[in-house]
PDB file of C-alpha atoms and ligand atoms in Angstrom:
ATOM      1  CA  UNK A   1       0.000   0.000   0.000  1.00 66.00           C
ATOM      2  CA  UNK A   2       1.781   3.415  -0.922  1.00 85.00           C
ATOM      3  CA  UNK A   3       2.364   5.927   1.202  1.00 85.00           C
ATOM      4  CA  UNK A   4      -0.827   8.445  -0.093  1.00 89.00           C
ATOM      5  CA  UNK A   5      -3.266   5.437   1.009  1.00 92.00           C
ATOM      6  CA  UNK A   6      -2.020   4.395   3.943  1.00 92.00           C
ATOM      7  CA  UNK A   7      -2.391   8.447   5.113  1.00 94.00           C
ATOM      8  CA  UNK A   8      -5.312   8.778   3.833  1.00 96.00           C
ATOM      9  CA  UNK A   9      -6.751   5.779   5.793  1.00 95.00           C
ATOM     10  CA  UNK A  10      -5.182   7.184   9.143  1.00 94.00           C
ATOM     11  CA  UNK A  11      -7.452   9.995   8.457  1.00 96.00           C
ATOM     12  CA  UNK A  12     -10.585   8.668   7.357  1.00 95.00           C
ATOM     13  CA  UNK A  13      -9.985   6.656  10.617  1.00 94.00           C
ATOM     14  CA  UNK A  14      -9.755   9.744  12.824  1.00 93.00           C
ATOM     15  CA  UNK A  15     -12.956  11.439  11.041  1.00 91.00           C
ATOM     16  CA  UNK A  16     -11.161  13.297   8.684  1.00 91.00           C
ATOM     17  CA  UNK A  17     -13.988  14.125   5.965  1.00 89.00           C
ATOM     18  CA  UNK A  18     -11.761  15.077   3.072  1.00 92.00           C
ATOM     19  CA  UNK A  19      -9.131  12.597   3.906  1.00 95.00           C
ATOM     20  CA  UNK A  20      -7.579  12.180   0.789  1.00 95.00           C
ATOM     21  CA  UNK A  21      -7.677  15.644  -0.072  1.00 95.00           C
ATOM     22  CA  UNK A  22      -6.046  16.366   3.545  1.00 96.00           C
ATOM     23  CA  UNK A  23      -3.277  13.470   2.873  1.00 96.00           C
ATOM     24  CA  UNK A  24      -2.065  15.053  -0.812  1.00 95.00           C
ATOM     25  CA  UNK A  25      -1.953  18.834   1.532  1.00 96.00           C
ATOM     26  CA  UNK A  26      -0.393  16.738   4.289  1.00 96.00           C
ATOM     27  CA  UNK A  27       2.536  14.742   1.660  1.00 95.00           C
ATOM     28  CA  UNK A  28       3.538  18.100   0.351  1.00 94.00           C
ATOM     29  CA  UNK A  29       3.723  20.306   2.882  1.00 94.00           C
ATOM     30  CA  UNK A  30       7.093  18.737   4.040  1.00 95.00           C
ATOM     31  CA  UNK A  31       9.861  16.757   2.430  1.00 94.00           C
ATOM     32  CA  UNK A  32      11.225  15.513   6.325  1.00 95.00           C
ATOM     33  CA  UNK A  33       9.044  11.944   6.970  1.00 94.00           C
ATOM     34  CA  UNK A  34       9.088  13.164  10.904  1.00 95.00           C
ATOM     35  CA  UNK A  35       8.108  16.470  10.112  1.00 96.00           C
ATOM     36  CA  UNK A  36       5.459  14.930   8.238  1.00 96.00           C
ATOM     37  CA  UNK A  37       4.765  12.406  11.172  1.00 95.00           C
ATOM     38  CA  UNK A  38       3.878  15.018  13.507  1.00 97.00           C
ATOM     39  CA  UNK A  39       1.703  16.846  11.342  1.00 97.00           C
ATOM     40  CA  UNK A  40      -0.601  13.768  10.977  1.00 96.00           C
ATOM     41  CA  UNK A  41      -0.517  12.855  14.493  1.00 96.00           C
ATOM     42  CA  UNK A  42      -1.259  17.057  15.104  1.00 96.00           C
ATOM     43  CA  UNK A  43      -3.796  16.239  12.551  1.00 96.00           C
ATOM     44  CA  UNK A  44      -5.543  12.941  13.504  1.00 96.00           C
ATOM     45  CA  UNK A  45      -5.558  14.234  17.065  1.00 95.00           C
ATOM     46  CA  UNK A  46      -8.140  16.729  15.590  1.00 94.00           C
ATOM     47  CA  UNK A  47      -6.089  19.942  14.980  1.00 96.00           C
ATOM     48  CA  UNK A  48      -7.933  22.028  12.281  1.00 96.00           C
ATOM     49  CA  UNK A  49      -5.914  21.186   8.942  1.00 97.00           C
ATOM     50  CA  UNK A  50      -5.342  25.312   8.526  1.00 97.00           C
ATOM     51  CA  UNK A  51      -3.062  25.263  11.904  1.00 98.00           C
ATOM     52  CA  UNK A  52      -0.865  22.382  11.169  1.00 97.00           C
ATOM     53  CA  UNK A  53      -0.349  23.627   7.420  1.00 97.00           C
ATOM     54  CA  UNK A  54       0.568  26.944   8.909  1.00 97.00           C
ATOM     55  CA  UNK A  55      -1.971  27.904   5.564  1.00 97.00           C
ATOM     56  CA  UNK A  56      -5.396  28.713   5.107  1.00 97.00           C
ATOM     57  CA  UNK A  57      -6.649  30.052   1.305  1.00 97.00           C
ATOM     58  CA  UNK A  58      -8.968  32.645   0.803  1.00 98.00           C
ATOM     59  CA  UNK A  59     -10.160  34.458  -2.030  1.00 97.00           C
ATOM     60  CA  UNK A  60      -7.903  32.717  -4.215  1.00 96.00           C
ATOM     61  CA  UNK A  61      -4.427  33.266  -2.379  1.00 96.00           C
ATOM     62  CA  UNK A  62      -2.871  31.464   0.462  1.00 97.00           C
ATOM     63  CA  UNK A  63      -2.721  33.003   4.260  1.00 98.00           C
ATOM     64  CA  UNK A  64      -0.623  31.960   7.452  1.00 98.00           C
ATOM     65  CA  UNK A  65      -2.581  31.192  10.180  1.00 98.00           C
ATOM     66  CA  UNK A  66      -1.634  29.042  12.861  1.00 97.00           C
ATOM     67  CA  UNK A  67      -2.605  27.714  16.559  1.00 97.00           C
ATOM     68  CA  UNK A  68      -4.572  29.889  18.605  1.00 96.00           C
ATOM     69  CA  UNK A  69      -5.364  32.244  15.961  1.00 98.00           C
ATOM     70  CA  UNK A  70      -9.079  31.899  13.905  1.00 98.00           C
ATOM     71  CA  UNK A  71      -9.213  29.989  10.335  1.00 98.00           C
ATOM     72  CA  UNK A  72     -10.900  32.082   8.017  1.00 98.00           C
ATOM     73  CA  UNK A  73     -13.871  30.690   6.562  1.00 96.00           C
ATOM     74  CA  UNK A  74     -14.866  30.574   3.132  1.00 95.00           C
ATOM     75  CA  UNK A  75     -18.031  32.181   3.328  1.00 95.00           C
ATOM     76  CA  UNK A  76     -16.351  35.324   4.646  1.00 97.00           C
ATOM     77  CA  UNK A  77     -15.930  35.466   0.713  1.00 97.00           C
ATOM     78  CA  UNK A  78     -18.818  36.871   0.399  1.00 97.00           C
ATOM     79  CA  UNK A  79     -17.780  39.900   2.458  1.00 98.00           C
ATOM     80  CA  UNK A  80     -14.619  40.715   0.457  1.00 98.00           C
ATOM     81  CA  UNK A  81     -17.149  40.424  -3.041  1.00 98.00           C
ATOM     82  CA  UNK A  82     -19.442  42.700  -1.301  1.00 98.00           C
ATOM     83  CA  UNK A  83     -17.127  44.766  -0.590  1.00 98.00           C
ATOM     84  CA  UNK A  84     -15.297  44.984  -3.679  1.00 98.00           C
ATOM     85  CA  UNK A  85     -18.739  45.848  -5.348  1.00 97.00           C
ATOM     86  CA  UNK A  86     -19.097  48.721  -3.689  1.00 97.00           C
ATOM     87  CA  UNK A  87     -18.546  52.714  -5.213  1.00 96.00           C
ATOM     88  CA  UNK A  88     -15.739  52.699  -2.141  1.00 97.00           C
ATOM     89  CA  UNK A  89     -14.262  50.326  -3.463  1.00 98.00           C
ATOM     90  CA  UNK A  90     -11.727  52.687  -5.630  1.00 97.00           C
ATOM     91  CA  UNK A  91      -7.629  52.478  -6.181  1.00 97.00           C
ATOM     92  CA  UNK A  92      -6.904  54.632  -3.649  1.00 97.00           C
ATOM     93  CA  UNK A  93      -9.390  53.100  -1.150  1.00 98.00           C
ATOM     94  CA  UNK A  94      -8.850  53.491   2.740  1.00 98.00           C
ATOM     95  CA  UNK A  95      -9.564  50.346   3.945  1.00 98.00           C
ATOM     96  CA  UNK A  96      -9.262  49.059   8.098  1.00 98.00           C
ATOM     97  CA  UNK A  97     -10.109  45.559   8.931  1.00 98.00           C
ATOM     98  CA  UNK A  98     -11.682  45.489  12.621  1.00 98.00           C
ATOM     99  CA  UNK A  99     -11.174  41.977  14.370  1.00 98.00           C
ATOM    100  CA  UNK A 100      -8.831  41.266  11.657  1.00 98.00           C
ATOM    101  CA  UNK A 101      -7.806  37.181  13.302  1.00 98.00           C
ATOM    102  CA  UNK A 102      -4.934  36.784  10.230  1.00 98.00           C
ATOM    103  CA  UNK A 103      -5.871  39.667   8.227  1.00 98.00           C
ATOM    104  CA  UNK A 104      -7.017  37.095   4.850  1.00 98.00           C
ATOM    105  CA  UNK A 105     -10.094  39.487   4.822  1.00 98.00           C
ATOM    106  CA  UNK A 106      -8.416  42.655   4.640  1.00 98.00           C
ATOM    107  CA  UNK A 107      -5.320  41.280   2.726  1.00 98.00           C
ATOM    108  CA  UNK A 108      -8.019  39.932   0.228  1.00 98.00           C
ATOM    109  CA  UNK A 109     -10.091  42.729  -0.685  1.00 98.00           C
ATOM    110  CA  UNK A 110      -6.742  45.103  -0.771  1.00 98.00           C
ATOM    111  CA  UNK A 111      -5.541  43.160  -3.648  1.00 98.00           C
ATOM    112  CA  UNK A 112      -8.977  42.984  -5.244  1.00 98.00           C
ATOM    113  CA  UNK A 113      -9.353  46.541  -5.503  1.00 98.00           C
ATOM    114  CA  UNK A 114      -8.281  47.977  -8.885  1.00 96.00           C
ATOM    115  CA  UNK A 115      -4.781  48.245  -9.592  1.00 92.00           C
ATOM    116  CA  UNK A 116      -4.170  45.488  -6.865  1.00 95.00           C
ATOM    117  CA  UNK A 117      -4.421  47.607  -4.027  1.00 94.00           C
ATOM    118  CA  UNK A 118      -1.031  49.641  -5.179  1.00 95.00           C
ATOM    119  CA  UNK A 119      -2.676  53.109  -4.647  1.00 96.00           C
ATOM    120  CA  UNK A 120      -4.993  52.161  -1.229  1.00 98.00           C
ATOM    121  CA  UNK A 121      -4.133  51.794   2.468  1.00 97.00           C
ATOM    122  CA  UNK A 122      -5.083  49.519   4.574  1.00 98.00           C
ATOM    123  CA  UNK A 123      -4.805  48.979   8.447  1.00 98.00           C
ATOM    124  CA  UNK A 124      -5.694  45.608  10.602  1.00 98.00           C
ATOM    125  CA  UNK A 125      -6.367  45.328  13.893  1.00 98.00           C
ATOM    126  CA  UNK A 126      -6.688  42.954  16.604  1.00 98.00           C
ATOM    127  CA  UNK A 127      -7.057  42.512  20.376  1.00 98.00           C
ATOM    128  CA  UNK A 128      -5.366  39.042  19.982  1.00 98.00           C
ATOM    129  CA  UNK A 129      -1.224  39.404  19.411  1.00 98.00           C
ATOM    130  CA  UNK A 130      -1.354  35.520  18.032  1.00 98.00           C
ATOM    131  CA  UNK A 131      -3.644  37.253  15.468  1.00 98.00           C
ATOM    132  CA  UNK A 132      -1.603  40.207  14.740  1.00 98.00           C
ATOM    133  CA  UNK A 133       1.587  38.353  14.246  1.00 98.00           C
ATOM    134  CA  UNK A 134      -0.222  36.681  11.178  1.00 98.00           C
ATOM    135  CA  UNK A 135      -1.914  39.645  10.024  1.00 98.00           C
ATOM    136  CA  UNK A 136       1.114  41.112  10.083  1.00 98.00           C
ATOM    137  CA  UNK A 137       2.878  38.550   8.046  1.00 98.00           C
ATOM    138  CA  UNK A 138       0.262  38.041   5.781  1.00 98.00           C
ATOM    139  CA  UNK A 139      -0.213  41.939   4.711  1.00 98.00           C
ATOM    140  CA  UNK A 140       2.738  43.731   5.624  1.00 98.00           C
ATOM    141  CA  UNK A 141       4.572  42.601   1.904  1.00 97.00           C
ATOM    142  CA  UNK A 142       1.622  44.576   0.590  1.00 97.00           C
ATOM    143  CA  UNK A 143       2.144  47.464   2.559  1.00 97.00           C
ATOM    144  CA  UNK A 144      -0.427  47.428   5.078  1.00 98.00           C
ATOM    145  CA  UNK A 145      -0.033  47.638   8.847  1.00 98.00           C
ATOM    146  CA  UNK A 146      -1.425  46.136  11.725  1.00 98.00           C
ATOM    147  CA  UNK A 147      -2.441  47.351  15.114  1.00 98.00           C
ATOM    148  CA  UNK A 148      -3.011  45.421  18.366  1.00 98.00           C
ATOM    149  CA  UNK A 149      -5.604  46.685  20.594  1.00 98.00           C
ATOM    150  CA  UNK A 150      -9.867  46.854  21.580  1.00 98.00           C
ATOM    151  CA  UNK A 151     -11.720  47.626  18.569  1.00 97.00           C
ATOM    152  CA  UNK A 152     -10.512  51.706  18.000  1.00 96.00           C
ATOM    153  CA  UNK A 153      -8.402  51.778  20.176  1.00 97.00           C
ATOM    154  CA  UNK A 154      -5.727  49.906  17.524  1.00 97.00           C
ATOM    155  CA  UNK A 155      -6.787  52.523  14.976  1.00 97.00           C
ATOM    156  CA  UNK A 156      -4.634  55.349  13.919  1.00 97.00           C
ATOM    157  CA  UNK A 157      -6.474  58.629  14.573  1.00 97.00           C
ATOM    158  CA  UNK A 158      -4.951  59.884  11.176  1.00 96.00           C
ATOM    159  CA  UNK A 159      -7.745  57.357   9.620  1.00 98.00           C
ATOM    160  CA  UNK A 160     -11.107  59.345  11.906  1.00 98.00           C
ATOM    161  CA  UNK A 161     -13.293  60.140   8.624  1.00 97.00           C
ATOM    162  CA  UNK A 162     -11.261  58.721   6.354  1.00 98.00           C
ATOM    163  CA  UNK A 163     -12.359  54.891   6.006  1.00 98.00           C
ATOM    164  CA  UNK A 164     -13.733  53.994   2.653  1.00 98.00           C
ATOM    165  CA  UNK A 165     -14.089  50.013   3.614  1.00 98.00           C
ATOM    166  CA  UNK A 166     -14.338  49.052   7.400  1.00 98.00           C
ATOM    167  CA  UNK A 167     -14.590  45.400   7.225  1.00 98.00           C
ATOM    168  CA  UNK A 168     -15.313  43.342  10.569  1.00 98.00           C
ATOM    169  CA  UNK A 169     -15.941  40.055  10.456  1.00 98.00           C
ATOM    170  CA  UNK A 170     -16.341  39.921  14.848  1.00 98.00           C
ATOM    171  CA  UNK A 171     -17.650  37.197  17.247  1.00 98.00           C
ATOM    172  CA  UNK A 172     -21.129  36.778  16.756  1.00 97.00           C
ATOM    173  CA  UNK A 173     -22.070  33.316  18.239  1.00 97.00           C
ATOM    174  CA  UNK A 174     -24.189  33.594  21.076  1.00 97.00           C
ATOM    175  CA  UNK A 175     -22.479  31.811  24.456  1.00 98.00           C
ATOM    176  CA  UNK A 176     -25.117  29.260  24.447  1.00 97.00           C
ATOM    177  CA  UNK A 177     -24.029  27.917  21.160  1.00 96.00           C
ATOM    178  CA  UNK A 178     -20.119  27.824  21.265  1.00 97.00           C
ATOM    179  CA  UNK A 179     -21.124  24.106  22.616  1.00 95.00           C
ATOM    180  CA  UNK A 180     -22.822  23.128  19.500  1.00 95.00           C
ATOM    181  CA  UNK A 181     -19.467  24.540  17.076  1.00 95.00           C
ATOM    182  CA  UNK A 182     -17.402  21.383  15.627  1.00 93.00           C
ATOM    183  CA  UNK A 183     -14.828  20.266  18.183  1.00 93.00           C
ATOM    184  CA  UNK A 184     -12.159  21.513  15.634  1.00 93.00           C
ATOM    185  CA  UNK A 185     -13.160  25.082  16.714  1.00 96.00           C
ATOM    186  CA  UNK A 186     -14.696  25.304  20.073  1.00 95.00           C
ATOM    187  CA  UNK A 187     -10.824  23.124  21.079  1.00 95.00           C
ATOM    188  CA  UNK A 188      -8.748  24.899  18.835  1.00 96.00           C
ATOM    189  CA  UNK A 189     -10.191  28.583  18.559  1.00 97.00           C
ATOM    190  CA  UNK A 190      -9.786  31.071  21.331  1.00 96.00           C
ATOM    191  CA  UNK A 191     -12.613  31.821  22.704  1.00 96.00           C
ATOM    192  CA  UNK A 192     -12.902  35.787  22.352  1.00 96.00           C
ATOM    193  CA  UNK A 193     -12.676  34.790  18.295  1.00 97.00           C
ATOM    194  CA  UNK A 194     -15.766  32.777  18.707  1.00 97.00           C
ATOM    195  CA  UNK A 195     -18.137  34.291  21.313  1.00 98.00           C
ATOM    196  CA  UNK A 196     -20.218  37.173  20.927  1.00 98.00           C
ATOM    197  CA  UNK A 197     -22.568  37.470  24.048  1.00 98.00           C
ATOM    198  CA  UNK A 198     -25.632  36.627  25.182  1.00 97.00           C
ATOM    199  CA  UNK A 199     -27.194  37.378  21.389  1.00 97.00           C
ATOM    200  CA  UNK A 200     -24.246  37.031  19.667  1.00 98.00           C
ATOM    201  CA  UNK A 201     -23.720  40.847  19.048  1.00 98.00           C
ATOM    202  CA  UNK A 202     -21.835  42.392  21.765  1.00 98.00           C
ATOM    203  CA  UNK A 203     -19.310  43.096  19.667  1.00 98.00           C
ATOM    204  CA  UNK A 204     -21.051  44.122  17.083  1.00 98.00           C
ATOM    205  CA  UNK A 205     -23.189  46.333  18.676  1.00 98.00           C
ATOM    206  CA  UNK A 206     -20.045  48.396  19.829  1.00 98.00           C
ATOM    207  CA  UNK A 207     -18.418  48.199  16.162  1.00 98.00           C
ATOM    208  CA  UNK A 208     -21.929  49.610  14.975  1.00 98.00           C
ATOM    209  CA  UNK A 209     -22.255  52.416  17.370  1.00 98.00           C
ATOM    210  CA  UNK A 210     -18.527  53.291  17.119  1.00 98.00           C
ATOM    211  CA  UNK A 211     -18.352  53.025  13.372  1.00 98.00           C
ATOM    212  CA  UNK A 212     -19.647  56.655  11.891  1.00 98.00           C
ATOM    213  CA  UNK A 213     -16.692  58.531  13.052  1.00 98.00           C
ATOM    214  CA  UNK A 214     -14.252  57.056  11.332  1.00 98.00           C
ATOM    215  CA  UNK A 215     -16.035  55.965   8.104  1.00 98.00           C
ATOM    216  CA  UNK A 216     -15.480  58.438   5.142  1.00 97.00           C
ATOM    217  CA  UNK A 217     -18.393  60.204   2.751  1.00 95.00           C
ATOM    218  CA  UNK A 218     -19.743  56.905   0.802  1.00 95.00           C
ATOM    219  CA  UNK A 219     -17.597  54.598   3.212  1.00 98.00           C
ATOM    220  CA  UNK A 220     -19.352  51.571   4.643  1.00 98.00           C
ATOM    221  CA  UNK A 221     -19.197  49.268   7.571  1.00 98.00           C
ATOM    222  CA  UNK A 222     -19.777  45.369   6.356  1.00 98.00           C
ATOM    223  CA  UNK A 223     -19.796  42.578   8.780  1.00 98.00           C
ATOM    224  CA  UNK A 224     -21.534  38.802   8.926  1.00 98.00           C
ATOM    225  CA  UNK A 225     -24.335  37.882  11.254  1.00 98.00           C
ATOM    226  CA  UNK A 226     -26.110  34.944  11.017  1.00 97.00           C
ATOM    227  CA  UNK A 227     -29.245  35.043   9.491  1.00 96.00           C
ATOM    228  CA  UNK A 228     -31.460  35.163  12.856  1.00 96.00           C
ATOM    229  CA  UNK A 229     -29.142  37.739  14.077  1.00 97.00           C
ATOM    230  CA  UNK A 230     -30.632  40.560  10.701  1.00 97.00           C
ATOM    231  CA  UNK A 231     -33.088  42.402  12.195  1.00 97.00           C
ATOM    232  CA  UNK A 232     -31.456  43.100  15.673  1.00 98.00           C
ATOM    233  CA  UNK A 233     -28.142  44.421  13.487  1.00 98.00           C
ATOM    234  CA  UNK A 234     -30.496  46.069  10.787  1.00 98.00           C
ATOM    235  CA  UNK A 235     -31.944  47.541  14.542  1.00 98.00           C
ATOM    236  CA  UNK A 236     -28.268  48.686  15.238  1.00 98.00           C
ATOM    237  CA  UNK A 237     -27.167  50.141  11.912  1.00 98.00           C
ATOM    238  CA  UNK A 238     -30.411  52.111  11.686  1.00 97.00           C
ATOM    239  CA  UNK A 239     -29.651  53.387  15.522  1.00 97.00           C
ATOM    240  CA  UNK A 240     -26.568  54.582  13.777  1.00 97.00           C
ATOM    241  CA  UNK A 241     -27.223  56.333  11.439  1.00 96.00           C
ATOM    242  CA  UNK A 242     -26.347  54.385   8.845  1.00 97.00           C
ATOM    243  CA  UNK A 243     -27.981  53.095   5.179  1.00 96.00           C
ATOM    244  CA  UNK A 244     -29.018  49.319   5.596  1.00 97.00           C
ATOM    245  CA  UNK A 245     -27.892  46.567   3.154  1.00 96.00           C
ATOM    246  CA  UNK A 246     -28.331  42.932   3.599  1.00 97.00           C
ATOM    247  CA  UNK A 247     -27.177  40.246   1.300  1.00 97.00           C
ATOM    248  CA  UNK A 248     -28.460  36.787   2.535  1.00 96.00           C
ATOM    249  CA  UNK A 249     -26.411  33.634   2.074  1.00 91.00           C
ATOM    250  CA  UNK A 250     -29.034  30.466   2.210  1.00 89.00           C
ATOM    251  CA  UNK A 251     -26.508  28.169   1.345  1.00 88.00           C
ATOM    252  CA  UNK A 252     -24.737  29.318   5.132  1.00 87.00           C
ATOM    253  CA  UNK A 253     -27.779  30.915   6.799  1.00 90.00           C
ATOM    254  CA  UNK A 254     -25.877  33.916   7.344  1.00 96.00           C
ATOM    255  CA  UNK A 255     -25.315  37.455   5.861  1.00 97.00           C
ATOM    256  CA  UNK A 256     -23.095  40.117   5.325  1.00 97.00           C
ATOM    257  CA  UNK A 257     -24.587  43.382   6.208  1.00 98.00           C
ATOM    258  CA  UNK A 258     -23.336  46.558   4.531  1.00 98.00           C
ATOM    259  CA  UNK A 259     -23.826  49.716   7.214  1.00 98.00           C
ATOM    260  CA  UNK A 260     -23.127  52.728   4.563  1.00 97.00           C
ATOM    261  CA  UNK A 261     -22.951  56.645   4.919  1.00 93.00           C
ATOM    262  CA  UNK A 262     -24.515  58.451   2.569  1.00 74.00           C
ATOM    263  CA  UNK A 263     -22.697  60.089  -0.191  1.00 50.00           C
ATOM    264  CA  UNK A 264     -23.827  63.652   1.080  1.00 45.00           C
ATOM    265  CA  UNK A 265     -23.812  62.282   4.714  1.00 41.00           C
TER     266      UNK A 265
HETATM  267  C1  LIG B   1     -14.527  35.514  14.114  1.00 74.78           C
HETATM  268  S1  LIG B   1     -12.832  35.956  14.294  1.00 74.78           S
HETATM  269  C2  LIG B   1     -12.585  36.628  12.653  1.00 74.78           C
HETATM  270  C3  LIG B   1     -11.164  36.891  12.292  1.00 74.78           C
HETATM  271  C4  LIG B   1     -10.982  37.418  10.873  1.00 74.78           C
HETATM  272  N1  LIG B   1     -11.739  38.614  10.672  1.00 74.78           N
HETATM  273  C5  LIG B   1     -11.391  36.360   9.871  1.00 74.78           C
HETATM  274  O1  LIG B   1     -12.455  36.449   9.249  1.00 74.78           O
HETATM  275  O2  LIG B   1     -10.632  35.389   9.709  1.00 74.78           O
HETATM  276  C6  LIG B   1     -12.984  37.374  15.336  1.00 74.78           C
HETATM  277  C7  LIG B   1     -11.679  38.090  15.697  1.00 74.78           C
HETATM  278  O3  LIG B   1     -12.046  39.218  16.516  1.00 74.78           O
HETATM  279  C8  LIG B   1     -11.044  39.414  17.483  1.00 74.78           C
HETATM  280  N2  LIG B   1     -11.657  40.202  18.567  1.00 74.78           N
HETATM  281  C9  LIG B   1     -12.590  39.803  19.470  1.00 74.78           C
HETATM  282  N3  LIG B   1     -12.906  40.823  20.285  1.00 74.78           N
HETATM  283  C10 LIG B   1     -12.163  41.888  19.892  1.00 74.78           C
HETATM  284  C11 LIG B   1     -12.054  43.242  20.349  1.00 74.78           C
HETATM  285  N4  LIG B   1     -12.779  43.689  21.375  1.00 74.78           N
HETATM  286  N5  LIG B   1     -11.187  44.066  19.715  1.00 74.78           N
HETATM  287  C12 LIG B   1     -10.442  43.605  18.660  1.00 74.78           C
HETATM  288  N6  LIG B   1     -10.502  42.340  18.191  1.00 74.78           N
HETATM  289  C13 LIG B   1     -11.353  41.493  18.790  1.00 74.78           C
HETATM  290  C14 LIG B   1     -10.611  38.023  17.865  1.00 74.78           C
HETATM  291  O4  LIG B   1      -9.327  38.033  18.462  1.00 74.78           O
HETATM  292  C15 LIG B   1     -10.680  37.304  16.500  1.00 74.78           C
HETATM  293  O5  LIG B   1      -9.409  37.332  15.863  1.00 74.78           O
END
C-alpha cells in the first residue's frame, strides 16, 4: 500500500472528511518523513488542517494562520465580493479591517481593488497578538499595517473620517451555542474569536455604534451575522445612522450586512 493510502486511511480513521484531499496537503507540505509524522498525528488528534499547514486560502491566495489564531472561513468570501462591489471600493481606497484574526479578509479585498491595491491603504487590527503576528505577516509585503488593541483603540487617529471600507468580520455566536461549534473550533479557537454574548452581538453592537466617526463620505461598515441575528443588526445600523444593506447567504444561513454613509452624509 503506498504511502498516499495508507495516510489517507489514518485519516478517514480519525474522522477526517476530506481525507484524501487532507493526505495530498499533508505529503507536500514537508519533504522531512518526521516532520510529516507530527503533522498527521497534530492532525488525527483533531487539529484544524489550517493550523498544522501553517496555511489557510482565501479568495484565491494562500494566508498563514496558525494555533490559537481563527481559520478564516470561506463564506467570509462573500464579504470581500461585497465589498469589492461597492462605489468605495476605488484604487486609492482606505480600507481598516476590525477583528482582523490573520488579516485574509483585509489582505483579500486590498488586492482585489483595482490596480491590486497599489494606490490604497489599509490597516488591521486585533485585540489578539497571536492574530496580529499573522496579520502582520500576511499583509505587511503589501504594505499594510497592523495594530493590536480593543476595537478603535488599535486605529490610527490619522484614519477618523477617512475609512472607505471598514470590514469586521467579529464574534457573533451567542455563548449558548459555542457548545454546539465542531470540536475543531470550540478546542482549537480562542474563545474571544468565537463568542459574541448573550445574542451574539456584543461586539457588534459596539463596532456599529462606534463606526460613523471614522467611516469616510460613501464609506461603509460590512460585517456577517447569522441570518437570525438581521433584524437586531439592521436595529443597530439604523440606531446609527447608517444606510441598511443585507445580502443573505441560504446556502450558510448567514449574511453580510453593509452599514453605509450616505454620499452627502
Ligand atoms: C470571528 S474571528 C474573525 C477573524 C478574521 N476577521 C477572519 O475572518 O478570519 C474574530 C476576531 O475578533 C477578534 N476580537 C474579538 N474581540 C475583539 C475586540 N474587542 N477588539 C479587537 N478584536 C477582537 C478576535 O481576536 C478574532 O481574531
Amino acid at each position: 500500500m503506498g504511502t498516499a493510502v495508507r495516510l489517507t486511511e489514518r485519516l478517514r480513521a480519525a474522522g477526517c472528511v476530506f481525507a484524501e484531499e487532507e493526505a495530498a496537503l499533508l505529503l507536500a507540505s514537508t519533504d522531512d518523513p518526521e516532520q510529516l509524522e507530527r503533522r498527521v498525528t497534530r492532525r488525527t488528534a483533531g487539529e484544524p488542517l489550517e493550523h498544522v499547514l501553517g496555511r489557510v486560502e482565501l479568495a484565491g491566495r494562500s494566508w498563514s494562520v496558525g494555533p490559537g489564531v481563527f481559520v478564516p472561513r470561506r463564506r467570509s468570501e462573500r464579504l470581500v465580493a461585497a465589498a469589492l462591489d461597492l462605489p468605495a471600493a476605488r484604487a486609492d481606497a482606505t480600507v481598516v479591517d476590525l477583528c482582523c484574526g490573520s488579516g485574509a479578509v483585509g489582505g483579500a479585498v486590498l488586492l482585489g481593488l483595482p490596480d491590486g491595491g497599489r494606490s490604497a491603504r489599509l490597516h488591521a487590527a486585533d485585540v489578539d497578538p497571536r492574530a496580529v503576528a499573522h496579520a502582520r505577516a500576511n499583509i505587511a509585503p503589501f504594505g499594510g499595517t497592523v495594530g493590536t488593541g480593543d476595537l478603535w483603540d488599535a486605529l490610527p487617529e490619522s484614519l477618523r473620517g477617512r475609512v472607505d471600507l471598514l470590514l469586521c468580520h467579529a464574534p457573533y455566536v451567542p455563548t449558548s451555542a459555542l457548545d454546539t461549534l465542531p470540536a475543531e473550533a470550540r478546542d482549537h479557537e480562542p474563545r474571544p474569536a468565537l463568542d459574541g454574548g448573550p445574542d451574539g452581538l456584543d461586539v457588534l453592537r459596539r463596532v456599529v455604534a462606534g463606526a460613523p466617526p471614522w467611516l469616510a463620505r460613501g464609506g461603509a461598515l460590512l460585517f456577517e451575522v447569522a441570518g437570525v441575528q438581521v433584524t437586531a443588526a439592521t436595529r443597530l445600523v439604523t440606531a446609527a445612522g447608517l444606510g441598511v444593506g443585507v445580502l443573505r447567504d441560504d446556502e450558510t444561513d448567514g449574511a453580510v450586512m453593509v452599514a453605509s454613509v450616505g454620499a452627502a452624509g
